[in-house]
Every structure is written in structure tokens, then in C-alpha cells.
GROMACS .gro file of C-alpha atoms in nm:
model
  249
    1UNK     CA    1   5.083  21.098  13.536
    2UNK     CA    2   4.998  20.731  13.482
    3UNK     CA    3   5.048  20.504  13.786
    4UNK     CA    4   5.227  20.159  13.758
    5UNK     CA    5   5.017  19.845  13.802
    6UNK     CA    6   5.017  19.694  14.146
    7UNK     CA    7   5.253  19.397  14.209
    8UNK     CA    8   5.095  19.053  14.178
    9UNK     CA    9   4.964  18.888  14.483
   10UNK     CA   10   5.231  18.646  14.625
   11UNK     CA   11   4.962  18.402  14.736
   12UNK     CA   12   4.852  18.346  14.378
   13UNK     CA   13   5.209  18.252  14.250
   14UNK     CA   14   5.313  17.881  14.208
   15UNK     CA   15   5.532  17.719  14.474
   16UNK     CA   16   5.842  17.685  14.256
   17UNK     CA   17   5.837  18.057  14.189
   18UNK     CA   18   5.786  18.146  14.547
   19UNK     CA   19   6.051  17.896  14.672
   20UNK     CA   20   6.299  17.836  14.389
   21UNK     CA   21   6.582  17.713  14.616
   22UNK     CA   22   6.362  17.459  14.794
   23UNK     CA   23   6.228  17.338  14.458
   24UNK     CA   24   6.576  17.276  14.317
   25UNK     CA   25   6.685  17.094  14.631
   26UNK     CA   26   6.377  16.873  14.608
   27UNK     CA   27   6.453  16.778  14.249
   28UNK     CA   28   6.808  16.683  14.348
   29UNK     CA   29   6.677  16.472  14.635
   30UNK     CA   30   6.437  16.286  14.407
   31UNK     CA   31   6.715  16.224  14.153
   32UNK     CA   32   6.949  16.085  14.419
   33UNK     CA   33   6.672  15.859  14.551
   34UNK     CA   34   6.602  15.725  14.202
   35UNK     CA   35   6.973  15.656  14.141
   36UNK     CA   36   6.998  15.471  14.474
   37UNK     CA   37   6.689  15.263  14.392
   38UNK     CA   38   6.830  15.175  14.050
   39UNK     CA   39   7.163  15.064  14.204
   40UNK     CA   40   6.977  14.849  14.457
   41UNK     CA   41   6.780  14.676  14.183
   42UNK     CA   42   7.095  14.605  13.982
   43UNK     CA   43   7.286  14.464  14.286
   44UNK     CA   44   6.994  14.229  14.368
   45UNK     CA   45   6.982  14.096  14.010
   46UNK     CA   46   6.647  14.237  13.913
   47UNK     CA   47   6.602  13.973  13.639
   48UNK     CA   48   6.726  13.668  13.835
   49UNK     CA   49   6.576  13.711  14.178
   50UNK     CA   50   6.729  13.790  14.513
   51UNK     CA   51   6.895  13.451  14.588
   52UNK     CA   52   7.274  13.432  14.561
   53UNK     CA   53   7.425  13.167  14.327
   54UNK     CA   54   7.577  12.860  14.491
   55UNK     CA   55   7.949  12.782  14.472
   56UNK     CA   56   7.883  12.504  14.220
   57UNK     CA   57   7.679  12.743  14.000
   58UNK     CA   58   7.927  13.029  14.018
   59UNK     CA   59   8.235  12.813  13.942
   60UNK     CA   60   8.306  12.767  13.569
   61UNK     CA   61   8.241  12.419  13.437
   62UNK     CA   62   8.557  12.221  13.348
   63UNK     CA   63   8.635  12.198  12.979
   64UNK     CA   64   8.692  11.843  12.849
   65UNK     CA   65   8.879  11.793  12.525
   66UNK     CA   66   8.678  11.576  12.289
   67UNK     CA   67   8.836  11.351  12.024
   68UNK     CA   68   8.820  11.478  11.671
   69UNK     CA   69   8.629  11.238  11.443
   70UNK     CA   70   8.817  11.093  11.149
   71UNK     CA   71   8.771  11.267  10.818
   72UNK     CA   72   8.630  10.958  10.643
   73UNK     CA   73   8.482  10.771  10.939
   74UNK     CA   74   8.155  10.805  11.124
   75UNK     CA   75   8.115  11.097  11.367
   76UNK     CA   76   8.243  11.034  11.716
   77UNK     CA   77   7.953  11.043  11.968
   78UNK     CA   78   7.983  11.299  12.244
   79UNK     CA   79   8.033  11.153  12.592
   80UNK     CA   80   7.759  11.183  12.850
   81UNK     CA   81   7.835  11.365  13.178
   82UNK     CA   82   7.868  11.029  13.358
   83UNK     CA   83   8.133  10.902  13.116
   84UNK     CA   84   8.501  10.971  13.164
   85UNK     CA   85   8.738  11.023  12.874
   86UNK     CA   86   9.059  10.821  12.907
   87UNK     CA   87   9.354  10.929  12.701
   88UNK     CA   88   9.539  10.636  12.543
   89UNK     CA   89   9.894  10.653  12.417
   90UNK     CA   90   9.883  10.514  12.059
   91UNK     CA   91  10.253  10.428  12.074
   92UNK     CA   92  10.209  10.191  12.369
   93UNK     CA   93  10.063   9.853  12.285
   94UNK     CA   94   9.906   9.640  12.558
   95UNK     CA   95  10.106   9.336  12.663
   96UNK     CA   96  10.038   9.019  12.470
   97UNK     CA   97   9.909   8.760  12.715
   98UNK     CA   98   9.797   8.510  12.453
   99UNK     CA   99  10.141   8.345  12.439
  100UNK     CA  100  10.154   8.359  12.058
  101UNK     CA  101  10.225   8.599  11.774
  102UNK     CA  102  10.527   8.826  11.755
  103UNK     CA  103  10.548   8.858  12.133
  104UNK     CA  104  10.710   8.517  12.168
  105UNK     CA  105  11.080   8.500  12.253
  106UNK     CA  106  11.294   8.284  12.026
  107UNK     CA  107  11.479   8.050  12.261
  108UNK     CA  108  11.715   7.772  12.154
  109UNK     CA  109  11.548   7.434  12.123
  110UNK     CA  110  11.712   7.207  12.384
  111UNK     CA  111  11.638   6.908  12.159
  112UNK     CA  112  11.858   7.052  11.880
  113UNK     CA  113  12.223   7.162  11.904
  114UNK     CA  114  12.376   7.312  11.587
  115UNK     CA  115  12.751   7.277  11.531
  116UNK     CA  116  12.772   7.655  11.488
  117UNK     CA  117  12.591   7.715  11.818
  118UNK     CA  118  12.891   7.644  12.042
  119UNK     CA  119  13.150   7.608  11.768
  120UNK     CA  120  13.432   7.354  11.745
  121UNK     CA  121  13.675   7.281  12.028
  122UNK     CA  122  13.974   7.514  11.986
  123UNK     CA  123  13.814   7.726  11.712
  124UNK     CA  124  13.770   7.696  11.336
  125UNK     CA  125  14.136   7.716  11.238
  126UNK     CA  126  14.167   7.769  10.862
  127UNK     CA  127  13.801   7.675  10.818
  128UNK     CA  128  13.510   7.914  10.871
  129UNK     CA  129  13.148   7.949  10.966
  130UNK     CA  130  12.917   8.077  10.694
  131UNK     CA  131  12.564   8.208  10.733
  132UNK     CA  132  12.448   8.109  10.387
  133UNK     CA  133  12.630   7.839  10.192
  134UNK     CA  134  12.472   7.714   9.869
  135UNK     CA  135  12.474   7.348   9.775
  136UNK     CA  136  12.310   7.195   9.469
  137UNK     CA  137  11.976   7.160   9.652
  138UNK     CA  138  11.959   7.504   9.820
  139UNK     CA  139  12.098   7.739  10.085
  140UNK     CA  140  12.202   7.639  10.437
  141UNK     CA  141  12.215   7.909  10.704
  142UNK     CA  142  12.409   7.715  10.970
  143UNK     CA  143  12.710   7.605  10.769
  144UNK     CA  144  13.075   7.520  10.824
  145UNK     CA  145  13.302   7.549  10.519
  146UNK     CA  146  13.633   7.362  10.478
  147UNK     CA  147  13.847   7.534  10.215
  148UNK     CA  148  14.225   7.493  10.168
  149UNK     CA  149  14.425   7.812  10.129
  150UNK     CA  150  14.643   7.895   9.830
  151UNK     CA  151  14.955   7.809  10.027
  152UNK     CA  152  14.835   7.480  10.180
  153UNK     CA  153  14.629   7.180  10.076
  154UNK     CA  154  14.575   7.057  10.429
  155UNK     CA  155  14.248   7.110  10.615
  156UNK     CA  156  14.219   7.113  10.995
  157UNK     CA  157  13.976   6.857  11.145
  158UNK     CA  158  13.709   7.001  11.375
  159UNK     CA  159  13.579   6.834  11.693
  160UNK     CA  160  13.246   6.906  11.863
  161UNK     CA  161  13.108   6.815  12.205
  162UNK     CA  162  12.770   6.641  12.210
  163UNK     CA  163  12.526   6.754  12.481
  164UNK     CA  164  12.370   6.483  12.701
  165UNK     CA  165  12.048   6.336  12.567
  166UNK     CA  166  12.128   6.404  12.199
  167UNK     CA  167  12.172   6.081  12.006
  168UNK     CA  168  12.184   6.164  11.634
  169UNK     CA  169  12.399   6.372  11.401
  170UNK     CA  170  12.226   6.520  11.097
  171UNK     CA  171  12.361   6.739  10.816
  172UNK     CA  172  12.367   6.801  10.441
  173UNK     CA  173  12.720   6.772  10.300
  174UNK     CA  174  12.862   6.860   9.959
  175UNK     CA  175  13.076   7.087   9.740
  176UNK     CA  176  12.921   7.431   9.702
  177UNK     CA  177  12.803   7.570   9.368
  178UNK     CA  178  13.119   7.784   9.328
  179UNK     CA  179  13.351   7.481   9.330
  180UNK     CA  180  13.497   7.375   8.991
  181UNK     CA  181  13.330   7.059   8.851
  182UNK     CA  182  13.649   6.846   8.835
  183UNK     CA  183  13.709   6.852   9.213
  184UNK     CA  184  13.649   6.543   9.429
  185UNK     CA  185  13.657   6.555   9.809
  186UNK     CA  186  13.600   6.334  10.110
  187UNK     CA  187  13.437   6.391  10.450
  188UNK     CA  188  13.499   6.149  10.737
  189UNK     CA  189  13.312   6.158  11.071
  190UNK     CA  190  13.457   5.975  11.373
  191UNK     CA  191  13.368   5.940  11.742
  192UNK     CA  192  13.581   6.015  12.050
  193UNK     CA  193  13.769   5.686  12.016
  194UNK     CA  194  13.844   5.739  11.645
  195UNK     CA  195  13.590   5.486  11.522
  196UNK     CA  196  13.435   5.583  11.188
  197UNK     CA  197  13.073   5.694  11.197
  198UNK     CA  198  13.039   5.797  10.832
  199UNK     CA  199  13.260   5.846  10.524
  200UNK     CA  200  13.137   6.038  10.216
  201UNK     CA  201  13.293   6.098   9.875
  202UNK     CA  202  13.180   6.434   9.737
  203UNK     CA  203  13.148   6.539   9.374
  204UNK     CA  204  13.048   6.870   9.227
  205UNK     CA  205  12.675   6.922   9.176
  206UNK     CA  206  12.572   6.665   9.438
  207UNK     CA  207  12.464   6.690   9.804
  208UNK     CA  208  12.452   6.409  10.058
  209UNK     CA  209  12.229   6.363  10.362
  210UNK     CA  210  12.382   6.249  10.691
  211UNK     CA  211  12.165   6.097  10.966
  212UNK     CA  212  12.381   5.887  11.199
  213UNK     CA  213  12.346   5.737  11.546
  214UNK     CA  214  12.593   5.890  11.797
  215UNK     CA  215  12.437   5.760  12.119
  216UNK     CA  216  12.764   5.586  12.218
  217UNK     CA  217  12.983   5.899  12.212
  218UNK     CA  218  12.988   6.250  12.353
  219UNK     CA  219  13.221   6.394  12.087
  220UNK     CA  220  13.254   6.373  11.709
  221UNK     CA  221  13.531   6.487  11.474
  222UNK     CA  222  13.475   6.596  11.113
  223UNK     CA  223  13.775   6.572  10.878
  224UNK     CA  224  13.766   6.695  10.516
  225UNK     CA  225  14.019   6.641  10.240
  226UNK     CA  226  14.053   6.695   9.865
  227UNK     CA  227  14.113   6.366   9.681
  228UNK     CA  228  14.124   6.510   9.328
  229UNK     CA  229  14.228   6.862   9.242
  230UNK     CA  230  14.110   7.079   8.957
  231UNK     CA  231  14.342   7.167   8.670
  232UNK     CA  232  14.285   7.531   8.766
  233UNK     CA  233  14.338   7.478   9.140
  234UNK     CA  234  14.574   7.775   9.168
  235UNK     CA  235  14.288   8.013   9.089
  236UNK     CA  236  13.987   7.821   9.220
  237UNK     CA  237  13.991   7.648   9.559
  238UNK     CA  238  13.713   7.401   9.654
  239UNK     CA  239  13.456   7.466   9.931
  240UNK     CA  240  13.347   7.159  10.127
  241UNK     CA  241  13.024   7.242  10.313
  242UNK     CA  242  12.867   7.080  10.618
  243UNK     CA  243  12.525   7.243  10.598
  244UNK     CA  244  12.296   7.271  10.903
  245UNK     CA  245  12.506   7.020  11.099
  246UNK     CA  246  12.324   6.945  11.426
  247UNK     CA  247  12.281   6.699  11.711
  248UNK     CA  248  11.924   6.587  11.782
  249UNK     CA  249  11.739   6.351  12.014
   0.00000   0.00000   0.00000
């Protein structure tokens, strides 16, 4: 009968075979140590050193909106860190301190007083103020028109106060361009006492300049009348215009 070979000598076997449990536990210990070391390196920022970032470094930098350069203009330079960007409202213009241009306020000239500025004493009656009356030599924006109605040939005189310091009366007087050519009219200007300052006979197609001294009165009265009527007066009434009537120094 053949005998079995003798068992191997335990002293000649490797450690992991003799102590398998201790070997496995050692491997686990090494693995846990390596994982801990790796976590320590990551938490200390292996690539950036061990120092912690300051509050100014850790806080995100503020974002500043930069103006967009115009499509056809030159590029807008970027501001340096020391420059501050001020937003301007394009709809708000700075105040004009030059005293000229469109910022000036149109105030009445104290040296000129138009008849239409304060109007006649007691109102216009059957006469009227007109912003643009046309005489033979042009348009007059500050005009008073005397025109009889269909039912009456009479025209109401108009009186005007003269402000202190104003010594002349100036105007352009005539029949407007819509008046029939066979009309003839008259304008008479008097002072407070009824004394005549100026009398004018008006014919179609003509205008007359008035420039009279009124330093001795503080009121004038303008009376208009028709001295010759048109053959077609029933359909066409005359318009007697005192254009740009004004008191001046």
C-alpha cells in the first residue's frame, strides 16, 4: 500500500497563507489610510497651497455693465478699474446757463404795448381781433378789424388806455385784400379830450403808415366808417384793418 506524502512544513509557507484573516485586515487598513490621505490633500488644496483665501479673494467681483459701441462709430474703450461709469439719462438735458438759445422765456417788451395785448375798454363790440389780417403790403398778426354787419352800417369806436412812459402810436392801416375795390373808408384817431390825432382816407389796394405823438394823452380812440359803399355791398362787406397797432416809447 502506497503511503500519502507528508504535509508541507508550515514554516516554509508565505505569511498570507498562514494568516489569511490578518492579511485581509491589513489590506483594508492600508486602503482606509490611503483614502484618508487623499481626502486631506484635497481639503488643503493640493495645487494651491495650504493658505485660506481672503474675504476679498473669495467674494465674486462685481459685474459692471459696459456701454455698447455704436455700429458705425469707433469702438468704445473699456474703463480702467479706477474709473467709474456714470449712467446718463438721454432724455434729460442739462440746464442752459448761457442765457441764450431756446431756453429763453418770451416776456412782453415793456417798451411796446400792442392794442390787442389788453384789448379795448369795454370789449370789441361788433369789431374783432384777428391773428392774421392781410393788407396790400403783407400780413399783420396783431390786427383789429372793423367790419359792418349785414344789418347795420355803423361801426363801434374803440378806446385804448396808454401805459405810462409810452409816447407814440404806430400802426399800418388799410382795407384788406378781400374788400371790393370800389369801397372807400375813413379812420380817425382822437385823444382823451376828443382832439384829432390823425385822419386817414382808405382805398382798396393801399396801406397807410401811422406814427403819431401821443405824449399828451393817456387814452386814444379809433373810429372807422365807410364813406363810399360798393354796388355789391349786400354780399361783400368791407374790412378796415388796424394792423400791428401799438404804443411805443
